[in-house]
Tab-separated table of C-alpha atoms and ligand atoms in Angstrom:
chain	number	residue	atom	x	y	z
H	19	MET	CA	181.441	92.521	36.394
H	20	SER	CA	181.729	87.644	34.779
H	21	LEU	CA	179.664	86.999	32.166
H	22	ALA	CA	176.858	84.903	32.229
H	23	ILE	CA	179.046	82.675	29.708
H	24	ASN	CA	181.774	81.408	29.308
H	25	PHE	CA	183.614	79.219	26.204
H	26	ASP	CA	183.513	75.670	28.533
H	27	ASP	CA	179.754	76.539	28.168
H	28	ILE	CA	179.474	76.348	24.137
H	29	GLN	CA	182.099	73.429	24.200
H	30	LEU	CA	179.562	71.577	26.240
H	31	ALA	CA	176.399	72.881	24.600
H	32	ALA	CA	177.998	71.524	22.074
H	33	GLN	CA	178.446	68.239	23.529
H	34	ARG	CA	174.943	68.706	24.338
H	35	ILE	CA	173.308	68.983	20.596
H	36	LYS	CA	176.036	66.718	19.294
H	37	GLY	CA	173.799	64.513	16.551
H	38	VAL	CA	170.664	66.511	17.052
H	39	ALA	CA	171.153	69.866	16.401
H	40	ASN	CA	172.146	69.933	12.498
H	41	ARG	CA	176.047	70.861	11.467
H	42	THR	CA	175.189	73.814	9.251
H	43	PRO	CA	177.082	74.012	6.318
H	44	VAL	CA	179.237	76.631	5.755
H	45	LEU	CA	178.613	77.981	1.197
H	46	THR	CA	180.501	80.111	-0.436
H	47	SER	CA	179.834	82.028	-3.651
H	48	ARG	CA	182.550	84.161	-5.685
H	49	THR	CA	180.241	86.354	-7.313
H	50	ALA	CA	179.028	87.352	-3.083
H	51	ASN	CA	183.690	87.865	-2.410
H	52	GLY	CA	183.610	89.682	-5.647
H	53	GLN	CA	180.338	91.918	-5.131
H	54	ALA	CA	182.182	92.687	-1.361
H	55	GLY	CA	185.563	92.430	-2.121
H	56	ALA	CA	186.735	89.894	0.612
H	57	GLU	CA	186.045	85.891	1.821
H	58	LEU	CA	183.225	84.923	2.429
H	59	PHE	CA	182.006	82.457	4.328
H	60	PHE	CA	177.834	81.654	5.119
H	61	LYS	CA	177.140	79.617	8.475
H	62	CYS	CA	173.744	78.102	6.602
H	63	GLU	CA	171.555	77.938	9.952
H	64	ASN	CA	168.595	77.904	7.467
H	65	TYR	CA	169.492	74.430	7.020
H	66	GLN	CA	169.102	73.998	11.031
H	67	ARG	CA	166.415	71.900	12.144
H	68	MET	CA	163.173	73.130	12.347
H	69	GLY	CA	164.857	76.782	10.154
H	70	ALA	CA	166.890	78.655	12.188
H	71	PHE	CA	169.784	78.116	14.806
H	72	LYS	CA	167.031	78.239	18.271
H	73	PHE	CA	166.914	75.051	17.868
H	74	ARG	CA	170.951	74.704	19.499
H	75	GLY	CA	169.671	77.444	22.475
H	76	ALA	CA	166.819	75.318	22.900
H	77	TYR	CA	167.825	72.036	22.948
H	78	ASN	CA	170.609	72.872	24.978
H	79	ALA	CA	168.820	74.340	26.967
H	80	LEU	CA	165.722	70.804	27.240
H	81	ALA	CA	168.701	69.528	27.358
H	82	GLN	CA	169.887	69.683	31.456
H	83	PHE	CA	166.664	69.816	32.736
H	84	THR	CA	166.706	67.226	36.335
H	85	PRO	CA	163.432	64.514	36.532
H	86	GLU	CA	161.680	67.251	38.230
H	87	GLN	CA	161.328	69.666	35.166
H	88	ARG	CA	161.373	67.179	32.819
H	89	LYS	CA	157.806	66.260	34.181
H	90	ALA	CA	156.395	69.197	35.111
H	91	GLY	CA	157.148	70.676	31.408
H	92	VAL	CA	158.520	74.162	29.442
H	93	CYS	CA	156.987	77.009	29.272
H	94	ALA	CA	157.693	79.302	26.004
H	95	PHE	CA	155.922	82.087	24.755
H	96	SER	CA	157.291	83.500	21.303
H	97	SER	CA	155.659	84.169	18.068
H	98	GLY	CA	158.268	83.005	15.556
H	99	ASN	CA	161.560	80.198	15.773
H	100	HIS	CA	162.168	80.002	19.092
H	101	ALA	CA	158.356	78.420	20.052
H	102	GLN	CA	159.366	75.855	16.684
H	103	GLY	CA	162.241	75.495	19.226
H	104	ILE	CA	161.294	74.679	22.167
H	105	ALA	CA	158.835	72.516	20.429
H	106	LEU	CA	160.448	70.332	18.635
H	107	SER	CA	163.081	69.991	21.612
H	108	ALA	CA	160.925	69.248	23.923
H	109	GLN	CA	159.583	66.694	21.571
H	110	LEU	CA	162.357	64.973	21.175
H	111	LEU	CA	163.242	65.285	24.640
H	112	GLY	CA	159.904	63.770	25.376
H	113	ILE	CA	159.215	66.946	27.779
H	114	PRO	CA	155.932	68.395	27.398
H	115	ALA	CA	155.243	71.779	25.381
H	116	ALA	CA	153.343	74.932	26.218
H	117	ILE	CA	153.634	77.949	24.269
H	118	VAL	CA	152.647	81.241	23.832
H	119	MET	CA	152.194	82.994	21.351
H	120	PRO	CA	149.388	85.403	18.944
H	121	LEU	CA	146.258	84.430	17.811
H	122	ASP	CA	146.600	86.679	14.805
H	123	SER	CA	150.161	84.563	14.016
H	124	PRO	CA	150.224	83.164	10.696
H	125	ALA	CA	148.539	79.620	10.424
H	126	ILE	CA	150.921	77.720	9.138
H	127	LYS	CA	153.313	78.591	12.511
H	128	LEU	CA	150.295	77.236	14.668
H	129	ALA	CA	150.316	74.209	12.268
H	130	ALA	CA	154.425	73.740	13.287
H	131	THR	CA	154.072	74.521	16.424
H	132	ARG	CA	150.889	72.081	17.043
H	133	GLY	CA	153.568	69.257	14.575
H	134	TYR	CA	155.117	68.892	17.506
H	135	GLY	CA	153.283	67.770	19.968
H	136	ALA	CA	153.367	71.214	21.357
H	137	GLU	CA	150.606	72.858	22.689
H	138	VAL	CA	149.754	75.954	21.962
H	139	ILE	CA	147.277	78.288	24.174
H	140	THR	CA	146.466	81.939	22.183
H	141	TYR	CA	146.756	85.531	23.583
H	142	ASP	CA	145.052	88.811	22.075
H	143	ARG	CA	148.143	90.853	21.295
H	144	TYR	CA	146.526	94.184	21.255
H	145	LYS	CA	144.884	93.064	25.073
H	146	ASP	CA	146.995	90.723	26.852
H	147	ASP	CA	150.041	90.753	28.640
H	148	ARG	CA	152.640	87.247	26.975
H	149	GLU	CA	154.954	87.211	29.978
H	150	ALA	CA	152.547	87.966	32.595
H	151	LEU	CA	149.997	85.189	30.825
H	152	ALA	CA	152.847	82.329	30.645
H	153	LYS	CA	154.244	82.889	34.029
H	154	GLN	CA	150.819	82.736	35.089
H	155	LEU	CA	150.844	79.254	33.127
H	156	SER	CA	154.108	78.122	33.913
H	157	GLN	CA	152.999	79.343	38.028
H	158	GLU	CA	149.838	77.418	37.475
H	159	ARG	CA	151.147	73.803	36.240
H	160	GLY	CA	154.892	73.700	37.037
H	161	MET	CA	156.519	74.519	33.604
H	162	THR	CA	159.842	76.370	33.528
H	163	LEU	CA	159.799	79.386	31.530
H	164	ILE	CA	162.716	79.277	28.990
H	165	PRO	CA	163.228	83.004	27.099
H	166	PRO	CA	163.658	83.226	23.109
H	167	TYR	CA	167.179	84.287	24.269
H	168	ASP	CA	168.264	86.091	28.375
H	169	HIS	CA	169.032	82.606	29.826
H	170	ALA	CA	172.092	81.666	29.938
H	171	HIS	CA	171.610	78.222	28.173
H	172	VAL	CA	170.266	79.540	25.350
H	173	MET	CA	172.942	81.341	24.684
H	174	ALA	CA	175.250	79.539	25.315
H	175	GLY	CA	173.719	76.962	23.192
H	176	GLN	CA	173.065	79.375	20.175
H	177	GLY	CA	177.748	80.012	20.108
H	178	THR	CA	178.081	76.398	18.853
H	179	ALA	CA	176.739	78.084	14.842
H	180	ALA	CA	180.481	80.739	16.058
H	181	LEU	CA	182.724	76.986	17.131
H	182	GLU	CA	181.164	75.423	14.570
H	183	LEU	CA	182.315	77.681	11.222
H	184	LEU	CA	185.271	78.883	13.242
H	185	GLU	CA	186.310	74.588	13.046
H	186	GLU	CA	185.904	74.708	9.394
H	187	VAL	CA	187.243	77.655	7.926
H	188	GLY	CA	189.889	78.063	10.849
H	189	GLN	CA	190.852	82.352	11.417
H	190	LEU	CA	188.569	85.378	10.245
H	191	ASP	CA	189.477	88.457	10.483
H	192	THR	CA	185.876	89.632	10.891
H	193	LEU	CA	182.068	87.784	12.384
H	194	LEU	CA	179.138	89.319	11.221
H	195	VAL	CA	176.488	88.078	13.434
H	196	CYS	CA	171.969	90.171	13.754
H	197	LEU	CA	171.222	90.883	16.209
H	198	GLY	CA	166.979	90.778	18.486
H	199	GLY	CA	167.908	90.272	21.313
H	200	GLY	CA	171.022	89.211	21.120
H	201	GLY	CA	171.478	85.572	22.620
H	202	LEU	CA	173.401	84.679	19.232
H	203	ILE	CA	176.253	87.152	18.592
H	204	SER	CA	176.695	86.635	22.515
H	205	GLY	CA	176.779	83.545	22.240
H	206	CYS	CA	179.396	83.326	18.867
H	207	ALA	CA	180.867	86.498	20.438
H	208	VAL	CA	182.058	84.500	23.058
H	209	ALA	CA	183.546	81.766	21.179
H	210	ALA	CA	185.055	83.677	18.750
H	211	LYS	CA	186.499	85.541	20.935
H	212	HIS	CA	188.093	83.389	23.265
H	213	LEU	CA	189.564	80.861	19.825
H	214	ASN	CA	190.530	84.994	18.651
H	215	PRO	CA	190.965	87.425	20.132
H	216	LYS	CA	191.771	89.555	17.149
H	217	ILE	CA	188.740	89.069	15.403
H	218	ARG	CA	185.891	91.499	15.082
H	219	VAL	CA	182.599	90.689	16.436
H	220	ILE	CA	180.342	92.669	14.198
H	221	GLY	CA	176.258	92.746	15.413
H	222	VAL	CA	173.923	93.889	12.781
H	223	GLU	CA	170.800	94.841	12.981
H	224	PRO	CA	167.592	96.507	10.945
H	225	VAL	CA	168.133	99.891	10.569
H	226	ALA	CA	164.460	100.997	12.051
H	227	GLY	CA	165.591	99.014	15.913
H	228	ASN	CA	168.311	99.764	16.121
H	229	ASP	CA	168.235	99.816	19.908
H	230	ALA	CA	170.842	97.662	20.719
H	231	GLN	CA	173.667	100.325	18.813
H	232	GLN	CA	171.890	103.032	20.808
H	233	SER	CA	171.611	101.019	24.087
H	234	LYS	CA	176.183	100.144	23.313
H	235	ARG	CA	176.464	104.004	22.719
H	236	ALA	CA	174.808	105.134	25.353
H	237	GLY	CA	176.356	101.989	28.081
H	238	LYS	CA	173.058	101.055	29.796
H	239	ILE	CA	170.057	99.777	27.890
H	240	ILE	CA	167.586	101.278	25.523
H	241	LYS	CA	164.029	100.360	25.363
H	242	ILE	CA	162.491	100.999	21.560
H	243	ASN	CA	158.554	100.480	21.062
H	244	THR	CA	158.346	97.470	18.564
H	245	PRO	CA	159.797	98.696	15.164
H	246	LYS	CA	158.383	98.671	11.669
H	247	THR	CA	160.857	96.234	10.112
H	248	ILE	CA	160.665	93.154	7.840
H	249	ALA	CA	163.142	91.421	9.444
H	250	ASP	CA	160.833	89.561	12.187
H	251	GLY	CA	163.453	87.804	13.427
H	252	ALA	CA	165.140	91.000	15.169
H	253	GLN	CA	161.836	92.716	16.464
H	254	THR	CA	162.761	92.839	20.465
H	255	GLN	CA	162.863	96.404	21.462
H	256	PHE	CA	165.278	95.404	23.832
H	257	VAL	CA	167.990	93.374	24.662
H	258	GLY	CA	168.652	90.913	27.964
H	259	GLN	CA	169.914	91.371	30.369
H	260	LEU	CA	172.247	88.082	30.349
H	261	THR	CA	173.055	89.708	27.003
H	262	PHE	CA	173.483	92.521	26.969
H	263	PRO	CA	177.429	93.183	28.818
H	264	VAL	CA	178.524	90.367	26.615
H	265	ILE	CA	177.306	92.903	23.668
H	266	GLN	CA	179.764	95.496	25.664
H	267	GLU	CA	182.741	94.251	26.302
H	268	LEU	CA	183.119	91.583	23.209
H	269	VAL	CA	181.289	93.233	20.206
H	270	ASP	CA	182.965	95.289	18.853
H	271	ASP	CA	180.264	97.345	16.892
H	272	ILE	CA	177.159	97.717	15.073
H	273	VAL	CA	175.581	98.434	12.344
H	274	THR	CA	172.793	98.732	10.402
H	275	VAL	CA	171.203	97.494	7.916
H	276	SER	CA	167.505	98.613	5.769
H	277	ASP	CA	164.533	96.116	5.022
H	278	ALA	CA	165.242	97.292	0.808
H	279	GLN	CA	169.227	96.026	1.592
H	280	LEU	CA	167.476	92.973	2.899
H	281	ILE	CA	165.492	92.010	0.191
H	282	GLU	CA	168.487	92.452	-1.671
H	283	ALA	CA	170.265	89.454	-0.178
H	284	MET	CA	167.217	87.628	-0.253
H	285	ARG	CA	166.628	87.991	-3.475
H	286	PHE	CA	171.245	86.905	-3.840
H	287	ALA	CA	170.419	84.245	-1.786
H	288	ALA	CA	167.745	82.649	-4.266
H	289	GLY	CA	169.116	84.317	-7.709
H	290	ARG	CA	173.265	83.573	-6.963
H	291	MET	CA	172.995	80.739	-3.559
H	292	LYS	CA	169.950	78.838	-4.803
H	293	MET	CA	168.607	79.709	-0.794
H	294	VAL	CA	165.962	79.855	0.973
H	295	ILE	CA	166.237	82.422	3.831
H	296	GLU	CA	163.773	84.947	5.464
H	297	PRO	CA	164.245	88.237	6.535
H	298	THR	CA	166.203	88.733	9.102
H	299	GLY	CA	168.442	85.853	8.219
H	300	GLY	CA	169.582	88.275	5.224
H	301	LEU	CA	171.005	91.407	7.592
H	302	ALA	CA	174.396	89.981	8.188
H	303	MET	CA	174.795	89.036	4.295
H	304	ALA	CA	173.440	92.417	3.790
H	305	ALA	CA	175.514	94.415	6.346
H	306	ALA	CA	178.804	92.225	3.910
H	307	MET	CA	177.373	92.653	0.788
H	308	GLN	CA	176.143	96.494	1.090
H	309	GLY	CA	178.631	98.656	2.289
H	310	ALA	CA	177.003	98.534	6.256
H	311	VAL	CA	180.637	97.811	7.626
H	312	ASP	CA	184.301	96.946	5.916
H	313	VAL	CA	185.641	94.547	4.797
H	314	LYS	CA	187.487	95.448	1.519
H	315	GLY	CA	190.593	92.229	1.593
H	316	GLN	CA	189.353	90.444	4.826
H	317	ARG	CA	188.238	86.515	5.382
H	318	VAL	CA	184.569	87.451	7.272
H	319	GLY	CA	182.196	85.013	8.629
H	320	VAL	CA	179.335	85.556	7.755
H	321	ILE	CA	175.756	83.723	10.312
H	322	ILE	CA	172.906	83.074	8.084
H	323	SER	CA	169.872	83.088	10.622
H	324	GLY	CA	167.203	81.433	9.594
H	325	GLY	CA	165.595	80.975	6.814
H	326	ASN	CA	161.143	81.059	7.827
H	327	VAL	CA	159.359	82.565	5.219
H	328	ASP	CA	156.638	81.821	4.088
H	329	ILE	CA	156.646	81.105	-0.243
H	330	ALA	CA	154.410	83.673	-1.082
H	331	GLN	CA	155.574	86.403	0.674
H	332	LEU	CA	158.981	84.963	-0.148
H	333	ALA	CA	157.583	85.598	-4.012
H	334	LYS	CA	155.988	88.355	-3.135
H	335	TYR	CA	159.424	90.742	-1.788
H	336	LEU	CA	161.563	90.010	-4.944
H	337	ALA	CA	158.767	90.759	-7.109
D	411	PLP	C1	165.162	84.590	17.230
D	411	PLP	C2	165.678	84.919	15.902
D	411	PLP	C3	167.308	86.390	15.643
D	411	PLP	C4	167.742	86.965	16.841
D	411	PLP	O1	168.490	86.658	18.117
D	411	PLP	P1	167.992	87.123	18.629
D	411	PLP	O2	169.308	85.732	19.780
D	411	PLP	O3	166.532	87.111	19.394
D	411	PLP	O4	169.422	88.500	18.875
D	411	PLP	C5	167.282	87.003	14.506
D	411	PLP	N1	167.125	85.360	13.282
D	411	PLP	C6	166.675	84.591	13.647
D	411	PLP	C7	166.102	84.193	12.108
D	411	PLP	C8	165.611	84.730	14.278
D	411	PLP	O5	165.253	83.359	14.815
């Protein structure tokens, strides 16, 4: 079976987001290199618009809407960064957006999504089926539903992060990418393996939610209960129908890190690199610097996926 996306899709996505998405910086730290015994290149998507890589995939998807789709609008369900990515992209493209979010979402996230001009429809996370709700809404209003990861245009958009990184730093031995549903890593793996078939692409998951690791080993998608971890961007219960074949074919291995290791990564980012990252954003960094994967003597790409963390909460983590 052929994969949902190829390298051309990522190059086309790169053209669509050009001048709209931030070309995020690649940062280095001698202290980090010393600790890892490797040369680390951090691709900092915490400096992306709306604070995470999700803007790339959302914008790439919405930019391909037909005039009819644009008029009827977009619908998404998300408690996190995908909601904001869709809301901002829709605003920039003049597309109406309706976002289905949990009633008890953090007030700042509800406010941020509304701030981008989206209509927020809340649901009770203990009673309602958000996916069914979003489907019903999109049918009633003729809106196009864009899922957070299992969509070819979303996957291709996310892959532009690795494309930019490799364009900037050249050959790498290993690329470390966090994963929840696998949209980011599938796009990045297609880009990286096309540019350098020998590169090792390693996924990083929270230890409490290692469904992708289990799935890869079992050769089929394994579903787990919502994991308890501070990495809220990776609290998915299963990888996608479209992302899994890419993970099977192009991702070399999947490793895990603990919440304590994520806090250590956030501490390093803040203390040494003067940078705010969210817990999920620290997955690949923690794996590179705290021994989850052998990178000794290598040139290593590390994708920092986002920086949306409540500052008071971050202070509590670091206290
Ligand atoms: C969505 C998200 C992830 C997980 O991405 P997938 O494409 O679902 O694997 C990781 N980090 C952050 C900050 C996110 O917002």
